[in-house]
Short mmCIF file of C-alpha atoms and ligand atoms in Angstrom, two decimals:
data_model
loop_
_atom_site.label_atom_id
_atom_site.label_comp_id
_atom_site.label_asym_id
_atom_site.label_seq_id
_atom_site.Cartn_x
_atom_site.Cartn_y
_atom_site.Cartn_z
CA MET A 11 -95.95 -7.02 49.88
CA ALA A 12 -94.73 -5.31 46.95
CA ARG A 13 -96.08 -2.02 46.01
CA ILE A 14 -98.16 -2.38 43.05
CA ILE A 15 -98.80 0.30 40.30
CA ALA A 16 -101.62 0.02 37.86
CA ILE A 17 -100.51 1.18 34.13
CA GLY A 18 -103.97 2.73 34.22
CA ASP A 19 -103.13 4.91 36.91
CA GLY A 20 -100.65 6.57 34.39
CA MET A 21 -98.30 4.91 32.13
CA ASP A 22 -95.69 7.58 33.24
CA GLU A 23 -95.95 6.71 36.85
CA ALA A 24 -95.60 3.19 35.92
CA ILE A 25 -92.59 3.70 33.74
CA ASN A 26 -90.64 6.06 36.10
CA ALA A 27 -91.49 3.90 39.00
CA ALA A 28 -90.07 1.10 37.16
CA SER A 29 -86.87 2.83 35.57
CA VAL A 30 -85.70 3.76 39.41
CA ILE A 31 -85.89 0.25 40.37
CA LEU A 32 -83.87 -0.95 37.43
CA ALA A 33 -81.57 1.82 37.86
CA LEU A 34 -81.10 0.83 41.36
CA GLY A 35 -80.04 -2.79 40.05
CA ARG A 36 -83.18 -4.38 41.55
CA PRO A 37 -85.70 -6.67 39.39
CA VAL A 38 -89.28 -5.42 39.08
CA ALA A 39 -92.36 -7.48 37.84
CA ILE A 40 -93.75 -6.30 34.49
CA PRO A 41 -96.50 -7.29 32.47
CA THR A 42 -96.02 -8.72 28.96
CA GLU A 43 -98.44 -10.14 26.71
CA THR A 44 -97.39 -13.81 27.35
CA VAL A 45 -96.78 -14.16 31.48
CA TYR A 46 -95.42 -11.38 33.93
CA GLY A 47 -91.33 -11.26 33.87
CA LEU A 48 -89.08 -10.53 36.55
CA ALA A 49 -86.97 -7.93 34.87
CA ALA A 50 -83.93 -6.34 35.51
CA ASP A 51 -80.89 -4.64 33.75
CA ALA A 52 -79.04 -7.09 31.39
CA THR A 53 -75.80 -5.50 31.49
CA ASN A 54 -75.58 -5.32 35.33
CA PRO A 55 -74.24 -8.42 37.01
CA ALA A 56 -75.60 -7.56 40.18
CA ALA A 57 -79.19 -7.00 38.77
CA ILE A 58 -79.15 -10.50 37.22
CA THR A 59 -77.93 -12.10 40.27
CA SER A 60 -81.01 -10.87 42.09
CA ILE A 61 -83.10 -12.18 39.48
CA TYR A 62 -81.66 -15.52 40.12
CA GLU A 63 -81.69 -15.15 43.76
CA THR A 64 -85.46 -14.01 44.01
CA LYS A 65 -86.74 -16.91 41.88
CA GLY A 66 -84.21 -19.64 43.34
CA ARG A 67 -83.27 -20.38 39.81
CA PRO A 68 -80.23 -22.44 38.75
CA ARG A 69 -77.64 -20.12 37.24
CA PHE A 70 -76.86 -22.22 34.42
CA ASN A 71 -80.44 -21.54 32.83
CA PRO A 72 -80.11 -18.69 30.65
CA LEU A 73 -82.45 -15.58 30.54
CA ILE A 74 -84.47 -14.21 27.58
CA CYS A 75 -83.17 -10.77 26.93
CA HIS A 76 -86.19 -8.39 26.10
CA MET A 77 -85.41 -5.66 23.39
CA ALA A 78 -87.53 -2.53 22.52
CA ASP A 79 -87.20 -3.49 18.93
CA LEU A 80 -85.57 -4.93 16.21
CA ASP A 81 -82.96 -2.18 15.76
CA MET A 82 -81.87 -2.68 19.43
CA ALA A 83 -81.69 -6.23 19.00
CA GLU A 84 -79.40 -5.77 16.01
CA GLN A 85 -77.00 -4.26 18.28
CA HIS A 86 -76.67 -7.44 20.37
CA ALA A 87 -77.13 -10.31 17.90
CA GLU A 88 -76.26 -11.35 14.59
CA PHE A 89 -79.42 -12.17 12.33
CA ASP A 90 -79.53 -14.59 9.41
CA PRO A 91 -81.75 -13.88 6.90
CA LEU A 92 -84.53 -15.83 7.95
CA SER A 93 -84.37 -14.98 11.62
CA ARG A 94 -84.82 -11.47 10.48
CA ARG A 95 -87.48 -12.14 8.67
CA LEU A 96 -89.21 -13.96 11.65
CA ALA A 97 -88.58 -11.05 13.85
CA GLU A 98 -89.85 -8.56 11.21
CA HIS A 99 -93.15 -10.63 11.13
CA PHE A 100 -93.75 -11.50 14.89
CA TRP A 101 -92.32 -8.99 16.68
CA PRO A 102 -93.38 -7.15 18.78
CA GLY A 103 -94.98 -10.39 19.96
CA PRO A 104 -94.83 -13.73 21.57
CA LEU A 105 -91.73 -15.31 19.58
CA THR A 106 -88.10 -15.75 21.02
CA LEU A 107 -85.34 -16.12 18.79
CA VAL A 108 -81.69 -17.81 19.97
CA LEU A 109 -78.88 -15.97 17.78
CA ALA A 110 -75.29 -15.40 17.72
CA LEU A 111 -74.36 -12.87 20.52
CA LYS A 112 -72.00 -10.08 18.94
CA PRO A 113 -68.74 -9.59 20.72
CA GLU A 114 -69.35 -5.87 21.34
CA SER A 115 -72.68 -6.61 23.16
CA ASP A 116 -72.85 -5.65 26.93
CA ILE A 117 -75.10 -8.10 27.97
CA HIS A 118 -73.60 -9.66 30.98
CA PRO A 119 -72.49 -13.32 30.60
CA LEU A 120 -74.80 -14.17 33.79
CA ALA A 121 -77.45 -13.26 31.64
CA THR A 122 -76.70 -15.73 28.87
CA ALA A 123 -75.32 -18.15 31.45
CA GLY A 124 -71.99 -17.76 29.52
CA LEU A 125 -73.16 -18.92 26.07
CA ASP A 126 -72.04 -17.47 22.71
CA SER A 127 -75.82 -17.10 21.93
CA VAL A 128 -78.50 -14.99 23.31
CA GLY A 129 -82.39 -15.58 23.42
CA ILE A 130 -84.08 -12.22 22.34
CA ARG A 131 -87.73 -11.07 22.24
CA VAL A 132 -89.61 -7.96 21.65
CA PRO A 133 -92.79 -7.91 23.61
CA VAL A 134 -96.04 -6.16 23.12
CA GLY A 135 -96.90 -3.06 24.96
CA PHE A 136 -95.83 -1.79 28.48
CA THR A 137 -92.49 -3.61 28.43
CA GLY A 138 -91.17 -2.35 25.15
CA ASP A 139 -92.06 1.37 26.15
CA LEU A 140 -90.17 0.58 29.64
CA ILE A 141 -87.08 -0.66 27.56
CA ARG A 142 -87.11 2.34 25.47
CA HIS A 143 -87.33 4.60 28.15
CA PHE A 144 -84.82 2.65 30.09
CA GLY A 145 -82.53 2.38 27.21
CA ARG A 146 -80.93 -1.15 28.00
CA PRO A 147 -82.31 -4.85 27.38
CA LEU A 148 -83.98 -6.40 30.33
CA ALA A 149 -83.42 -9.79 31.20
CA ALA A 150 -86.57 -11.17 32.33
CA PRO A 151 -87.83 -14.91 33.30
CA SER A 152 -91.46 -15.37 34.33
CA ALA A 153 -92.19 -13.57 37.72
CA ASN A 154 -92.57 -16.88 39.75
CA SER A 155 -90.47 -18.94 42.17
CA SER A 156 -88.41 -21.42 40.19
CA GLY A 157 -90.38 -24.61 39.19
CA LYS A 158 -93.91 -22.91 40.17
CA ILE A 159 -96.61 -22.10 37.80
CA SER A 160 -96.07 -18.82 35.68
CA PRO A 161 -98.17 -15.77 36.32
CA THR A 162 -100.60 -13.92 34.27
CA SER A 163 -102.00 -11.46 36.69
CA ALA A 164 -100.16 -9.13 39.40
CA ALA A 165 -101.82 -10.64 42.24
CA HIS A 166 -100.28 -13.92 41.19
CA VAL A 167 -96.94 -12.31 41.04
CA ASP A 168 -97.67 -10.55 44.57
CA GLY A 169 -98.90 -13.84 46.11
CA ASP A 170 -95.73 -15.63 45.21
CA LEU A 171 -92.71 -13.30 45.32
CA GLY A 172 -94.39 -9.87 46.96
CA ASP A 173 -92.30 -10.05 49.96
CA ARG A 174 -89.13 -10.30 47.90
CA ILE A 175 -89.45 -7.67 45.62
CA ASN A 176 -90.30 -3.86 45.78
CA LEU A 177 -92.47 -3.36 43.07
CA VAL A 178 -95.23 -5.16 40.60
CA ILE A 179 -96.23 -3.15 37.36
CA ASP A 180 -100.11 -4.36 36.98
CA GLY A 181 -101.07 -4.34 33.39
CA GLY A 182 -104.33 -6.67 34.03
CA ALA A 183 -104.36 -10.23 32.81
CA CYS A 184 -101.97 -11.55 30.10
CA GLU A 185 -103.74 -11.81 26.80
CA VAL A 186 -101.50 -15.02 25.54
CA GLY A 187 -101.25 -16.75 28.91
CA VAL A 188 -98.44 -19.06 27.69
CA GLU A 189 -94.61 -18.10 27.49
CA SER A 190 -93.17 -17.17 24.10
CA THR A 191 -92.16 -19.78 21.49
CA ILE A 192 -88.59 -20.02 21.14
CA LEU A 193 -86.85 -20.95 17.87
CA LYS A 194 -83.29 -21.40 16.65
CA VAL A 195 -82.17 -20.85 12.68
CA GLU A 196 -79.52 -23.01 12.05
CA ASP A 197 -78.26 -23.46 8.32
CA GLY A 198 -81.73 -22.08 6.94
CA GLU A 199 -83.57 -24.69 9.20
CA ILE A 200 -85.92 -23.64 11.98
CA HIS A 201 -85.79 -25.64 15.22
CA LEU A 202 -88.26 -25.47 17.74
CA LEU A 203 -86.79 -25.39 21.27
CA ARG A 204 -90.27 -24.40 23.30
CA PRO A 205 -93.55 -24.51 21.77
CA GLY A 206 -95.30 -21.20 22.94
CA GLY A 207 -97.62 -18.20 22.30
CA VAL A 208 -97.03 -18.33 18.64
CA SER A 209 -98.28 -21.65 17.17
CA VAL A 210 -95.94 -23.97 14.63
CA GLU A 211 -98.52 -23.74 12.35
CA ASP A 212 -98.33 -19.67 11.95
CA ILE A 213 -94.65 -20.00 11.74
CA GLU A 214 -94.53 -22.76 8.79
CA ALA A 215 -97.43 -20.58 6.98
CA PHE A 216 -95.26 -17.48 7.24
CA ALA A 217 -91.73 -18.94 6.60
CA GLY A 218 -92.76 -21.70 3.90
CA VAL A 219 -90.54 -23.89 5.49
CA PRO A 220 -91.30 -26.83 8.03
CA VAL A 221 -90.42 -26.10 11.76
CA GLN A 222 -88.22 -29.19 13.08
CA ARG A 223 -89.01 -30.53 16.26
CA PRO A 224 -86.24 -32.28 18.20
CA LYS A 225 -85.85 -35.50 16.54
CA ILE A 226 -84.74 -37.26 20.17
CA ALA A 227 -87.46 -36.70 22.70
CA GLY A 228 -85.78 -34.32 25.08
CA ALA A 229 -83.34 -32.89 22.77
CA ALA A 230 -84.81 -29.35 23.13
CA ILE A 231 -83.72 -29.65 26.72
CA ILE A 232 -79.97 -29.44 25.97
CA GLU A 233 -80.97 -26.51 23.48
CA ALA A 234 -82.97 -24.59 25.71
CA PRO A 235 -81.72 -25.70 29.33
CA GLY A 236 -84.88 -24.51 30.72
CA MET A 237 -86.85 -27.02 29.04
CA LEU A 238 -86.51 -29.84 32.03
CA ALA A 239 -89.45 -32.28 33.30
CA SER A 240 -90.95 -31.20 36.72
CA HIS A 241 -92.14 -27.58 36.07
CA TYR A 242 -95.35 -25.27 36.59
CA ALA A 243 -95.92 -27.69 39.50
CA PRO A 244 -99.11 -26.98 41.56
CA ASN A 245 -99.08 -28.45 45.13
CA ALA A 246 -101.70 -30.97 43.87
CA GLY A 247 -100.70 -33.78 41.84
CA VAL A 248 -101.66 -33.62 37.72
CA ARG A 249 -103.60 -35.94 36.13
CA LEU A 250 -103.79 -35.67 32.35
CA ASN A 251 -106.26 -36.67 29.79
CA ALA A 252 -109.13 -37.29 32.48
CA THR A 253 -112.47 -38.77 31.18
CA SER A 254 -113.77 -38.98 34.80
CA VAL A 255 -112.84 -36.64 38.04
CA GLY A 256 -113.20 -37.82 41.54
CA ARG A 257 -114.56 -36.34 44.59
CA LEU A 258 -111.07 -35.29 46.00
CA GLU A 259 -110.06 -33.88 42.71
CA ALA A 260 -110.73 -30.44 40.69
CA LEU A 261 -111.73 -30.36 36.99
CA LEU A 262 -109.83 -28.42 34.30
CA ASN A 263 -112.67 -29.31 31.49
CA PHE A 264 -112.06 -28.26 27.68
CA GLY A 265 -114.75 -27.80 25.24
CA ASN A 266 -118.49 -28.70 25.80
CA THR A 267 -118.68 -32.27 27.04
CA ALA A 268 -119.17 -33.01 30.47
CA VAL A 269 -116.82 -35.22 32.50
CA ALA A 270 -118.10 -37.87 34.68
CA GLY A 271 -118.18 -37.12 38.25
CA GLN A 272 -117.79 -33.58 37.87
CA ASP A 273 -120.79 -32.67 40.13
CA ASP A 274 -119.30 -34.16 42.98
CA SER A 275 -115.61 -32.97 42.61
CA ARG A 276 -114.15 -30.17 44.47
CA MET A 277 -114.10 -27.68 41.43
CA VAL A 278 -114.98 -27.28 37.90
CA LEU A 279 -113.27 -24.75 35.54
CA ASN A 280 -113.52 -24.78 31.76
CA LEU A 281 -110.49 -23.52 30.18
CA SER A 282 -112.52 -22.78 27.01
CA PRO A 283 -116.34 -24.09 26.68
CA ALA A 284 -116.06 -23.01 22.94
CA GLY A 285 -113.11 -25.31 22.44
CA ASP A 286 -110.83 -21.99 21.76
CA LEU A 287 -107.22 -22.93 22.20
CA ALA A 288 -106.20 -19.31 22.58
CA GLU A 289 -108.83 -18.65 25.28
CA ALA A 290 -107.57 -22.05 27.11
CA ALA A 291 -104.12 -20.94 26.91
CA ALA A 292 -104.83 -17.50 28.52
CA ASN A 293 -106.89 -19.22 31.12
CA LEU A 294 -104.64 -21.97 31.74
CA PHE A 295 -102.18 -21.13 34.57
CA ASP A 296 -105.03 -19.00 36.34
CA TYR A 297 -107.30 -21.87 36.57
CA LEU A 298 -104.37 -24.32 37.48
CA LYS A 299 -103.51 -21.67 40.50
CA GLN A 300 -107.45 -21.56 41.48
CA ALA A 301 -107.68 -25.65 41.07
CA ASP A 302 -104.71 -25.92 43.47
CA ALA A 303 -106.19 -23.35 45.80
CA THR A 304 -109.16 -25.87 46.44
CA GLY A 305 -106.80 -28.26 48.12
CA ALA A 306 -107.89 -30.93 45.76
CA VAL A 307 -105.24 -33.80 46.05
CA ALA A 308 -104.97 -34.01 42.14
CA ILE A 309 -106.19 -31.75 39.11
CA ALA A 310 -107.81 -33.84 36.62
CA VAL A 311 -107.62 -32.47 33.10
CA ALA A 312 -109.43 -33.16 30.16
CA PRO A 313 -107.76 -33.96 26.80
CA VAL A 314 -106.48 -30.64 25.00
CA PRO A 315 -106.03 -30.92 21.26
CA ASP A 316 -102.20 -31.01 20.35
CA THR A 317 -102.83 -28.54 17.46
CA GLY A 318 -101.80 -24.78 17.54
CA LEU A 319 -101.65 -23.37 20.64
CA GLY A 320 -102.65 -26.53 22.10
CA GLU A 321 -98.91 -27.73 21.75
CA ALA A 322 -97.91 -25.28 24.32
CA ILE A 323 -100.60 -26.12 26.58
CA ASN A 324 -99.80 -29.70 26.41
CA ASP A 325 -96.38 -28.84 26.83
CA ARG A 326 -96.96 -27.25 30.11
CA LEU A 327 -99.58 -29.46 31.36
CA VAL A 328 -96.76 -32.60 30.90
CA ARG A 329 -94.22 -30.48 32.75
CA ALA A 330 -96.95 -29.91 35.70
CA ALA A 331 -97.76 -33.53 35.79
CA ALA A 332 -94.19 -34.44 35.69
CA PRO A 333 -92.77 -36.39 39.06
CA ARG A 334 -91.53 -33.54 41.40
CA ASP A 335 -88.22 -34.96 42.18
CA ALA A 336 -87.33 -34.95 38.14
CA GLU A 337 -83.71 -33.84 38.32
CA GLY A 338 -82.62 -30.97 36.09
CA PRO A 339 -83.00 -27.25 35.99
CA VAL A 340 -86.22 -25.39 36.16
CA GLU A 341 -87.24 -21.69 35.30
O1 TXA B 428 -92.80 -15.40 27.26
C1 TXA B 428 -91.47 -15.53 27.76
O2 TXA B 428 -90.91 -15.66 27.02
C2 TXA B 428 -91.53 -15.17 29.09
C3 TXA B 428 -91.76 -13.39 29.55
C4 TXA B 428 -91.29 -13.02 30.67
O3 TXA B 428 -91.19 -13.04 28.28
N1 TXA B 428 -89.97 -15.38 29.60
C5 TXA B 428 -89.77 -16.53 29.76
O4 TXA B 428 -88.41 -16.60 30.14
O5 TXA B 428 -90.22 -17.54 29.87
P1 TXA B 428 -87.73 -17.63 31.01
O6 TXA B 428 -86.11 -17.23 31.24
O7 TXA B 428 -88.44 -18.26 32.28
O8 TXA B 428 -87.54 -18.82 29.90
C6 TXA B 428 -86.31 -18.50 29.09
C7 TXA B 428 -86.24 -20.20 28.29
C8 TXA B 428 -85.39 -21.15 28.76
O9 TXA B 428 -86.08 -22.38 28.87
C9 TXA B 428 -84.08 -20.94 28.62
O10 TXA B 428 -83.24 -21.99 28.65
C10 TXA B 428 -84.13 -20.68 26.96
O11 TXA B 428 -85.15 -19.69 27.26
N2 TXA B 428 -82.90 -19.80 26.66
C11 TXA B 428 -82.41 -18.46 26.81
N3 TXA B 428 -81.36 -18.22 26.48
C12 TXA B 428 -81.04 -19.27 25.63
C13 TXA B 428 -79.98 -19.50 24.90
N4 TXA B 428 -78.94 -18.49 24.16
N5 TXA B 428 -79.92 -20.73 23.99
C14 TXA B 428 -81.05 -21.58 24.51
N6 TXA B 428 -81.80 -21.41 25.34
C15 TXA B 428 -82.25 -20.34 25.81
MG1 MG B 429 -90.45 -19.53 33.61
#
């Protein structure tokens, strides 16, 4: 089991303890507003290697580099005007921008998988304070074994990686609950590489230009190599757009309509009885884990609208439901 330090116990203790582990070149699990991250010094190859080893993650899958603020990000990446506007508006927050890596950046190529671009995000709260204190960017994928459900609580992290890491910083339940939205600006056009915690509608309303989704299904997979098929996989099967539920299944409902068979099912959880997509996103991974823990053969999930944060929710659900032998990199 890892040592768990709650932020409430004193911000300084949490920051100091995390900084000690980071300086040793070891990864530490940290809370962000999206999901818990497994963070390590992005400039230290041994530290980055231990992220990949701890997660069992393929090394050709680049990691997001987390920065304290836009000033720090500009030391490492080239910002076109539109990317800078997006950063100024949405940071700190659940948005990752893929940008050209500056040649003078000391981010290690192991973190970017050798690409000449880098995914950068400025998170809300503890992680920002930690990076400011530590003074270097932190590479951090979600703090789960590769291919498994992303963690939204310290207990999730401890249950999965607790025997492989030294320290988990407990910041409570993640407010957003799904990973950041990943965008790449090219020739003044915004391309969506991964739907996430900032909705496409909010990005378009701010930017005043449409966000381009991949023209060919799966094209984003090549751009964001982590975006592949089976992922977020519970042990149970996952059945989408369910309008009924069987006795051996657990149900994730959405909205206030009862689902046929729910009274005889293993478990009924409602992502948001009020039909609020932000609430559903915040509950998604925890409820998938709870439903899985019942030993149900499958998790039946009621339809979730594909608008706003629903796009990110459905993206994660589709991958949770994908065949488990689907080939390709996972996070
Ligand atoms: O909310 C989040 O983004 C969380 C928290 C911990 O910050 N992090 C996260 O990181 O989801 P990770 O490593 O699990 O996902 C990184 C995604 C992958 O799909 C990867 O392929 C893509 O970002 N990515 C990273 N750098 C990239 C680059 N230079 N070009 C294209 N895609 C990139
Ligand atoms: Mg992940």
